Structure formats: structure tokens, C-alpha cells
Tab-separated table of C-alpha atoms (C1' of nucleotides) in Angstrom:
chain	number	residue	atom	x	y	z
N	30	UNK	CA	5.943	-15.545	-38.993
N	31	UNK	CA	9.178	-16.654	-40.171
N	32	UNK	CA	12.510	-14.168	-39.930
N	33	UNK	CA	13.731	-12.933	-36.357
N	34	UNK	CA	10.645	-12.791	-34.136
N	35	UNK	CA	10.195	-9.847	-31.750
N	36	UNK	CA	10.482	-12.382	-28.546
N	37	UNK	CA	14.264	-13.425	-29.595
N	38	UNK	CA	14.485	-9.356	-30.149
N	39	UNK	CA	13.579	-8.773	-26.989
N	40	UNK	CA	15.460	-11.564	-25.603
N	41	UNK	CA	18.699	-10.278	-27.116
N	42	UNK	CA	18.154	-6.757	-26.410
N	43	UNK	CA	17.201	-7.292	-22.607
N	44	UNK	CA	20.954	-8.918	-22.831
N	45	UNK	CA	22.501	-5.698	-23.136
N	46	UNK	CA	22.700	-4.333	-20.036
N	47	UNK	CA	21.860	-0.426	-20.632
N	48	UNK	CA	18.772	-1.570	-22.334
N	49	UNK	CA	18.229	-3.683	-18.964
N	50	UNK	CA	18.458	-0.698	-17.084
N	51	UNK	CA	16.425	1.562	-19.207
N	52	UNK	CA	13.919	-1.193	-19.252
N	53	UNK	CA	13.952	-2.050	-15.467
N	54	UNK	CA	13.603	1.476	-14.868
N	55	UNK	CA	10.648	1.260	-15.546
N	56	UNK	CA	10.158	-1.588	-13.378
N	57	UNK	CA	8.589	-0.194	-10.279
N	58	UNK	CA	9.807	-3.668	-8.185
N	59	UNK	CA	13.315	-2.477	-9.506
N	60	UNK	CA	13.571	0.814	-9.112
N	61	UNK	CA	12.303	0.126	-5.205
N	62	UNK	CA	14.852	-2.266	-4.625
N	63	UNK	CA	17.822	-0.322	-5.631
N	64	UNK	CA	16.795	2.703	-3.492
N	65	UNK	CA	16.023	0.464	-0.546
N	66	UNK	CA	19.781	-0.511	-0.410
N	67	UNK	CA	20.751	2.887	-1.242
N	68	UNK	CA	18.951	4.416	1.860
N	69	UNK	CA	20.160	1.437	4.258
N	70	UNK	CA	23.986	2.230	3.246
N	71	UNK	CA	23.076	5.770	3.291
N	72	UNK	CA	21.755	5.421	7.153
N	73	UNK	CA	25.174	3.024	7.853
N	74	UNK	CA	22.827	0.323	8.673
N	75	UNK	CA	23.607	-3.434	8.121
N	76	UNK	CA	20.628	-5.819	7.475
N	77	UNK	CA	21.125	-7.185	10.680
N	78	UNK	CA	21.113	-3.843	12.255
N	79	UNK	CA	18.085	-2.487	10.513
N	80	UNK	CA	16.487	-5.885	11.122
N	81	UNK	CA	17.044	-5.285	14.514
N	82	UNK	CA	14.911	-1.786	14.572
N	83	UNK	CA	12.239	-3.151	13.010
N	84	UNK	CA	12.155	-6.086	14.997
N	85	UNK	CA	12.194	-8.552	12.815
N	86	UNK	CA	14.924	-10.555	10.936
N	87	UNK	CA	17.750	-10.073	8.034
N	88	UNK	CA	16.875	-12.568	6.173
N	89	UNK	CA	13.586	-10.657	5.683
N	90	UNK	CA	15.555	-7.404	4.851
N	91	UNK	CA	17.542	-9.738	2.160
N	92	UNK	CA	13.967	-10.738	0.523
N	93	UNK	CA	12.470	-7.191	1.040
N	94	UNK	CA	15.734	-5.919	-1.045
N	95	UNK	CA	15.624	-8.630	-3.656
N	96	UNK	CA	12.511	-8.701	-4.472
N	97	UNK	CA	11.865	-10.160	-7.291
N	98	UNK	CA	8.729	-9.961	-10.082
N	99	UNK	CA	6.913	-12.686	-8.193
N	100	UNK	CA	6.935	-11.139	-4.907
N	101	UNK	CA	5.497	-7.576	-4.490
N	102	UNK	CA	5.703	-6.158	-0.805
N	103	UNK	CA	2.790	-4.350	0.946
N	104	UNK	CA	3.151	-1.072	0.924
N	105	UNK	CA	3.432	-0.923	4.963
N	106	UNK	CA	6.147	-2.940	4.437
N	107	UNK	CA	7.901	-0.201	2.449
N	108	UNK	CA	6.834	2.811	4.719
N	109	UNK	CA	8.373	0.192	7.996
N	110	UNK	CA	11.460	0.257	6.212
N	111	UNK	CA	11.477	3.841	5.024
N	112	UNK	CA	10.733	5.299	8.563
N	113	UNK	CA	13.785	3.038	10.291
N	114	UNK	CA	16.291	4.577	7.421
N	115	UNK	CA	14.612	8.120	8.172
N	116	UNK	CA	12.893	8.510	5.493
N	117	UNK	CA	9.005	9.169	4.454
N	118	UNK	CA	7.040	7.578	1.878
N	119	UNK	CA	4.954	9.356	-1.121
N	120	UNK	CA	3.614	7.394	-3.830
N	121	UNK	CA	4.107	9.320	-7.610
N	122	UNK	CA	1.317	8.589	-10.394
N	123	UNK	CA	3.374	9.280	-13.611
N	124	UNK	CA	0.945	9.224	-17.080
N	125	UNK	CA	1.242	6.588	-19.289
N	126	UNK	CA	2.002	7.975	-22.932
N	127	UNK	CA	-0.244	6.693	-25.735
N	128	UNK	CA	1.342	8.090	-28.711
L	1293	UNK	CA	0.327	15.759	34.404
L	1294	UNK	CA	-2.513	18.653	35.135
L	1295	UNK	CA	-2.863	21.126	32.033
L	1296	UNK	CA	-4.853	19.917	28.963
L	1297	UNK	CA	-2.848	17.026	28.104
L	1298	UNK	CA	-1.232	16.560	24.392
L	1299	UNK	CA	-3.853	13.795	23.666
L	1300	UNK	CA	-6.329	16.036	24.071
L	1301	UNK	CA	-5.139	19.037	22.415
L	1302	UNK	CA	-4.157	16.462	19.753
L	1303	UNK	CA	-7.974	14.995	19.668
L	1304	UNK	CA	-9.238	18.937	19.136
L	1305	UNK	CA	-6.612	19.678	16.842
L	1306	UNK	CA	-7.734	16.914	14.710
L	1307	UNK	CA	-10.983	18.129	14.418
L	1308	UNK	CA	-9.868	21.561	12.741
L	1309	UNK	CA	-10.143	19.974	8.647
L	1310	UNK	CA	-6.951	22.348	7.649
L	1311	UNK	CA	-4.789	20.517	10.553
L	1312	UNK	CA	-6.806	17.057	9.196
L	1313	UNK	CA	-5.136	17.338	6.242
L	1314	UNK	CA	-1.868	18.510	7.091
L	1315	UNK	CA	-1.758	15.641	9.598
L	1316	UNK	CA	-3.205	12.934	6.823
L	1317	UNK	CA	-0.893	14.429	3.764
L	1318	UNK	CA	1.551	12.628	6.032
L	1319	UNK	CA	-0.312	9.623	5.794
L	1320	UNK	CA	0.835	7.660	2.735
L	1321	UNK	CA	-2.552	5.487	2.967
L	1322	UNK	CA	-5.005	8.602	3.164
L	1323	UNK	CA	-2.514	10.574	0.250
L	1324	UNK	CA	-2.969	7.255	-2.019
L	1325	UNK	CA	-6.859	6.886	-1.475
L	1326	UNK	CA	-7.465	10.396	-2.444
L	1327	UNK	CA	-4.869	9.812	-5.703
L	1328	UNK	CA	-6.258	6.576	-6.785
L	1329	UNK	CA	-10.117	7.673	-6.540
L	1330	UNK	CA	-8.885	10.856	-8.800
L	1331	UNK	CA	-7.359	9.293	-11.238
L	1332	UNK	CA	-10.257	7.220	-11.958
L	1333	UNK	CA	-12.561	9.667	-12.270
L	1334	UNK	CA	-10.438	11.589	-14.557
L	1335	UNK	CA	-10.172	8.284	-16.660
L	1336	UNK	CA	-13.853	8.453	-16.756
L	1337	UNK	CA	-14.647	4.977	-15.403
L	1338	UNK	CA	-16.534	3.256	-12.971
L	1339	UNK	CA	-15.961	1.143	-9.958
L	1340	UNK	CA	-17.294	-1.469	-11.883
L	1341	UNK	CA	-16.079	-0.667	-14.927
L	1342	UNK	CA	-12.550	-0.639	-13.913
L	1343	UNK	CA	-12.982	-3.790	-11.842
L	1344	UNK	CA	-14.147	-5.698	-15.381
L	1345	UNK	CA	-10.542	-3.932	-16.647
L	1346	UNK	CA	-8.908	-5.788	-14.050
L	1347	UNK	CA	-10.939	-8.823	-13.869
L	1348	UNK	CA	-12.218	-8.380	-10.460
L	1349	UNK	CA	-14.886	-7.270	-8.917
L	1350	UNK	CA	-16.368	-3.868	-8.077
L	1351	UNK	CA	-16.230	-4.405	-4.288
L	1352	UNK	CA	-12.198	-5.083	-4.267
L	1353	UNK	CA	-11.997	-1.295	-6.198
L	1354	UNK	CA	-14.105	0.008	-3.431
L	1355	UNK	CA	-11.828	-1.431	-0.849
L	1356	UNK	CA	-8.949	-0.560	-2.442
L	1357	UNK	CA	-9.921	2.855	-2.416
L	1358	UNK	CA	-11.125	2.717	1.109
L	1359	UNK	CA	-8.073	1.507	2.271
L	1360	UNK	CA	-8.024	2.304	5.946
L	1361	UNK	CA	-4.800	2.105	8.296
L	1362	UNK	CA	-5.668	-1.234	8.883
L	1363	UNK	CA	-5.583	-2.661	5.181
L	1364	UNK	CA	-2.196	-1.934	3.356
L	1365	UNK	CA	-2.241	-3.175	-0.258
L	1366	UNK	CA	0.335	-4.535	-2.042
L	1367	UNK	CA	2.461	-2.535	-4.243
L	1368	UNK	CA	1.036	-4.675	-6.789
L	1369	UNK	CA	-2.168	-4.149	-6.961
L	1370	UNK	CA	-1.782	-0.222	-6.182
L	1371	UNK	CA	0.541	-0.851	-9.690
L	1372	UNK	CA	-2.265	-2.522	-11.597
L	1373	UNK	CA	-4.462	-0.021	-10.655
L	1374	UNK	CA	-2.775	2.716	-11.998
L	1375	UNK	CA	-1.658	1.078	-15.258
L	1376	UNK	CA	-5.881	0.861	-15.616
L	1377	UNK	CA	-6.296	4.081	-15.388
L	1378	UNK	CA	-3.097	5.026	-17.780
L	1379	UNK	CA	-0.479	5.970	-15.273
L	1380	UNK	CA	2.632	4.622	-13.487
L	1381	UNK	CA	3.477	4.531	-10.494
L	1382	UNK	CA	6.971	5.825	-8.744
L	1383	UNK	CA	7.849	5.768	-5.157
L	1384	UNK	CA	9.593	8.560	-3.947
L	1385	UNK	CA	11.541	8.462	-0.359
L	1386	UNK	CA	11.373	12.210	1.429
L	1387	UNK	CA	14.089	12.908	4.303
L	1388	UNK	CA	12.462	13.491	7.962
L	1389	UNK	CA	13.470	16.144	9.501
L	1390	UNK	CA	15.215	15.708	12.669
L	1391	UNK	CA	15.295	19.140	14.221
T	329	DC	C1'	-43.064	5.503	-6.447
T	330	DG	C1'	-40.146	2.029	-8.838
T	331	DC	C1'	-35.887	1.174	-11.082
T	332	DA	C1'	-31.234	1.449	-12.503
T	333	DA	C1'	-26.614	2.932	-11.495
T	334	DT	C1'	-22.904	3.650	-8.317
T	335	DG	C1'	-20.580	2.719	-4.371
T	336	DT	C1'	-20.105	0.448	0.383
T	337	DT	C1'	-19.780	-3.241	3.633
T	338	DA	C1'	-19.666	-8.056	5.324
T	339	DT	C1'	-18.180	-12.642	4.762
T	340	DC	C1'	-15.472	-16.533	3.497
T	341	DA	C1'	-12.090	-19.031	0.686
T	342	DA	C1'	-7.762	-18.837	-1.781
T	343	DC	C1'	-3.575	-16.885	-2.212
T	344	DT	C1'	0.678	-14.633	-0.789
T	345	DA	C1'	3.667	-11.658	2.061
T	346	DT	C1'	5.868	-11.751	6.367
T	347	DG	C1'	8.139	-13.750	10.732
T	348	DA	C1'	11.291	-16.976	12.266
T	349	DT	C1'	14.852	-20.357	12.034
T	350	DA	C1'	18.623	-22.438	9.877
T	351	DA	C1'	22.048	-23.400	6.524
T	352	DC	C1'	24.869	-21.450	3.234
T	353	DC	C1'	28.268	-18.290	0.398
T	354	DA	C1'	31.689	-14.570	0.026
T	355	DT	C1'	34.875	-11.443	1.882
T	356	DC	C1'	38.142	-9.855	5.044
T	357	DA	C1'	41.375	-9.929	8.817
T	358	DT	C1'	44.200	-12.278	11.978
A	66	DA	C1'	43.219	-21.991	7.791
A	67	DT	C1'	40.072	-20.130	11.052
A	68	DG	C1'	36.792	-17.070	12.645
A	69	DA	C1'	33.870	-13.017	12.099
A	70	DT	C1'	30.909	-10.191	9.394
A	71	DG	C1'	27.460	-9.203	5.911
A	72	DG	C1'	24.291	-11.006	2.904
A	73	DT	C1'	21.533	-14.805	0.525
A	74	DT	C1'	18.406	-18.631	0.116
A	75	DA	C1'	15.151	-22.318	1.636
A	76	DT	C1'	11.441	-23.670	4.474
A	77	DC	C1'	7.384	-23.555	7.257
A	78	DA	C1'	3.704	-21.413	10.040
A	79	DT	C1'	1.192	-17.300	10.630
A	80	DA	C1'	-0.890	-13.225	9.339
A	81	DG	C1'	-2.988	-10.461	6.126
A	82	DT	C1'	-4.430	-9.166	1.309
A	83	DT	C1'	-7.203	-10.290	-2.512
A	84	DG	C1'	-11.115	-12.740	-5.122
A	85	DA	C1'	-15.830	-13.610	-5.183
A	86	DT	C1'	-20.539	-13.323	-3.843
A	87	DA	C1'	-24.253	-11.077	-1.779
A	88	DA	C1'	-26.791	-7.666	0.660
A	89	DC	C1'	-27.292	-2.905	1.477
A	90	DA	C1'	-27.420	2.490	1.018
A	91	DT	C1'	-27.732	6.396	-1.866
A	92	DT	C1'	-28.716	9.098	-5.778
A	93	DG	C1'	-31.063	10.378	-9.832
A	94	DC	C1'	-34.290	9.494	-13.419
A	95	DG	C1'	-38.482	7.472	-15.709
DNA sequence: CGCAATGTTATCAACTATGATAACCATCAT
DNA sequence: ATGATGGTTATCATAGTTGATAACATTGCG
């Protein structure tokens, strides 16, 4: 109970950014965002722009991008987005390893 | 205008099960019903059983895995399914092809 | 048959994502 | 400095998902 507990490890260690990234990976919220952007400046879209095609508004693109771990998107949401950047949807089921 | 219209070629097509599931392997909904309702019966569990995992009820599971075009869960809850029945989940984005 | 187990459907309340508007920050160019 | 552009954040109302309960259908087993 005393020395270094494992939530100030983990507090440190989620300081480094390369163990951020390996651990966000894993972060399904993350990973989503970070392709999201990717395919919007892939298509040469703006929020505004891709706001505009889905007929809605950018400051809903901004939230949809940056969501955060308290705000999870429905998946028609996603697929809305996807289809407007030309792209389809397919959801992965990856097994958990219990070593 | 004469000539068997699309919609109804469409309608008979639809009816042939091998064009069903081309069409619906398309669907993201209909692809993660049939995924989600596999993976639980590989885990070997119950509707209810999995619903006491998750501290719900065995009527949400069914809905979830009834999910019809109408009812598009959140990422979320696709995600805490999946980590009940010992997998992740990924999202992949697939190019459309615009011939 | 009667009963348990499994899954479905309906309903309503509670919660939360989304739509819409507005204000704001940062960057860049003129 | 000013204006324009791209993106963020806050807020509120609306829409829709989820939680919970209950009733129902089906199957298989005693």
C-alpha cells in the first residue's frame, strides 16, 4: 500500500506521449476520430463544406471529430459521415487476449 | 416509363437470398447483427446471461441484436458488447467505387 | 400436458446524441 | 490592423437510444 502506486504509474506513463498513442490506440473513440479527419482532408472537404452535404452544421462536424470519452456517436452517425467522404463502413471484432 | 421498372426488378431481385445478402453485406446494420449474435454464441452465453454481464436486461440484448434500419446504436454500447463477449471492436472505412 | 429456458416485442421513463445558433480563437493574407 | 477562413466550444431544444418491466411465443424436456 505504501511505495509508488500503480495509479501515479499510470498517470506518469500516460504522460509520455508514445505510450499515449499505443494506449489510445486502443481506444476505439480515438482511433475513429483521427481517421474521421483523415478522410475529410483526404476528400478536400472543410467542416463547413462537409457540413453542408450532410445538411447539418460544422460545429457538429467539430464535436463528431473531437469526440471525447463521454460522448460516443451512433453508429449512423459514422456511416452519414463516411458515405459524404466516399467511403463505406464495416465494423471489425478483434479478440481480446487473455494470456 | 413502360418496361418493368427498376423498383420492380429491384423488389424481385431482393427476393433471390444470394442477391439478399450481397445487397445486406452492404448494410453495416444487418453485417453487425449477424457479428454480434455470433460472437455470443461462440462465447457460450445467453441473452440473459450476457445482459446480467452488462447489468441490463435481456430484452436490450435482444434489441440490440435486432437492430433494424430504424434503431442505430451507439458505438458504445456495440463496444461494451463486444468487450462481453472478449473482443474489440475496430472500424474500418472501405473506398466506394465510383466507376 | 405442464414447466423451464430462451428469445422477442411493446411500453414508458431516463438519459444522451444530434441539430441549430452564436460566440470565440487562431491563422493567414491584404 | 482588418477581414476572411477554418475550426472550437457552449447552450438549448429535439430526437432517438437505452434501461427497466412485463407480457408473449417458441422450443425442448420432465
Amino acid at each position: 500500500m505504501s511505495r509508488p502506486s500503480f495509479s501515479e504509474f499510470k498517470k506518469k506513463a500516460l504522460n509520455n506521449p508514445e505510450v499515449q498513442d499505443e494506449y489510445q490506440a486502443l481506444n476505439t473513440t480515438y482511433e475513429l476520430r483521427k481517421n474521421l479527419i483523415a478522410l475529410r482532408q483526404e476528400s478536400g472537404l472543410t467542416q463547413e463544406q462537409l457540413a453542408a452535404v450532410l445538411h447539418t452544421q460544422k460545429s457538429n462536424i467539430s464535436r463528431l471529430e473531437n469526440a471525447n470519452s463521454k460522448n460516443s456517436p451512433k453508429l449512423s452517425t459514422i456511416e452519414q459521415y463516411a458515405h459524404a467522404v466516399g467511403y463505406e463502413v464495416k465494423i471489425e471484432f478483434i479478440p481480446i487476449n487473455h494470456t
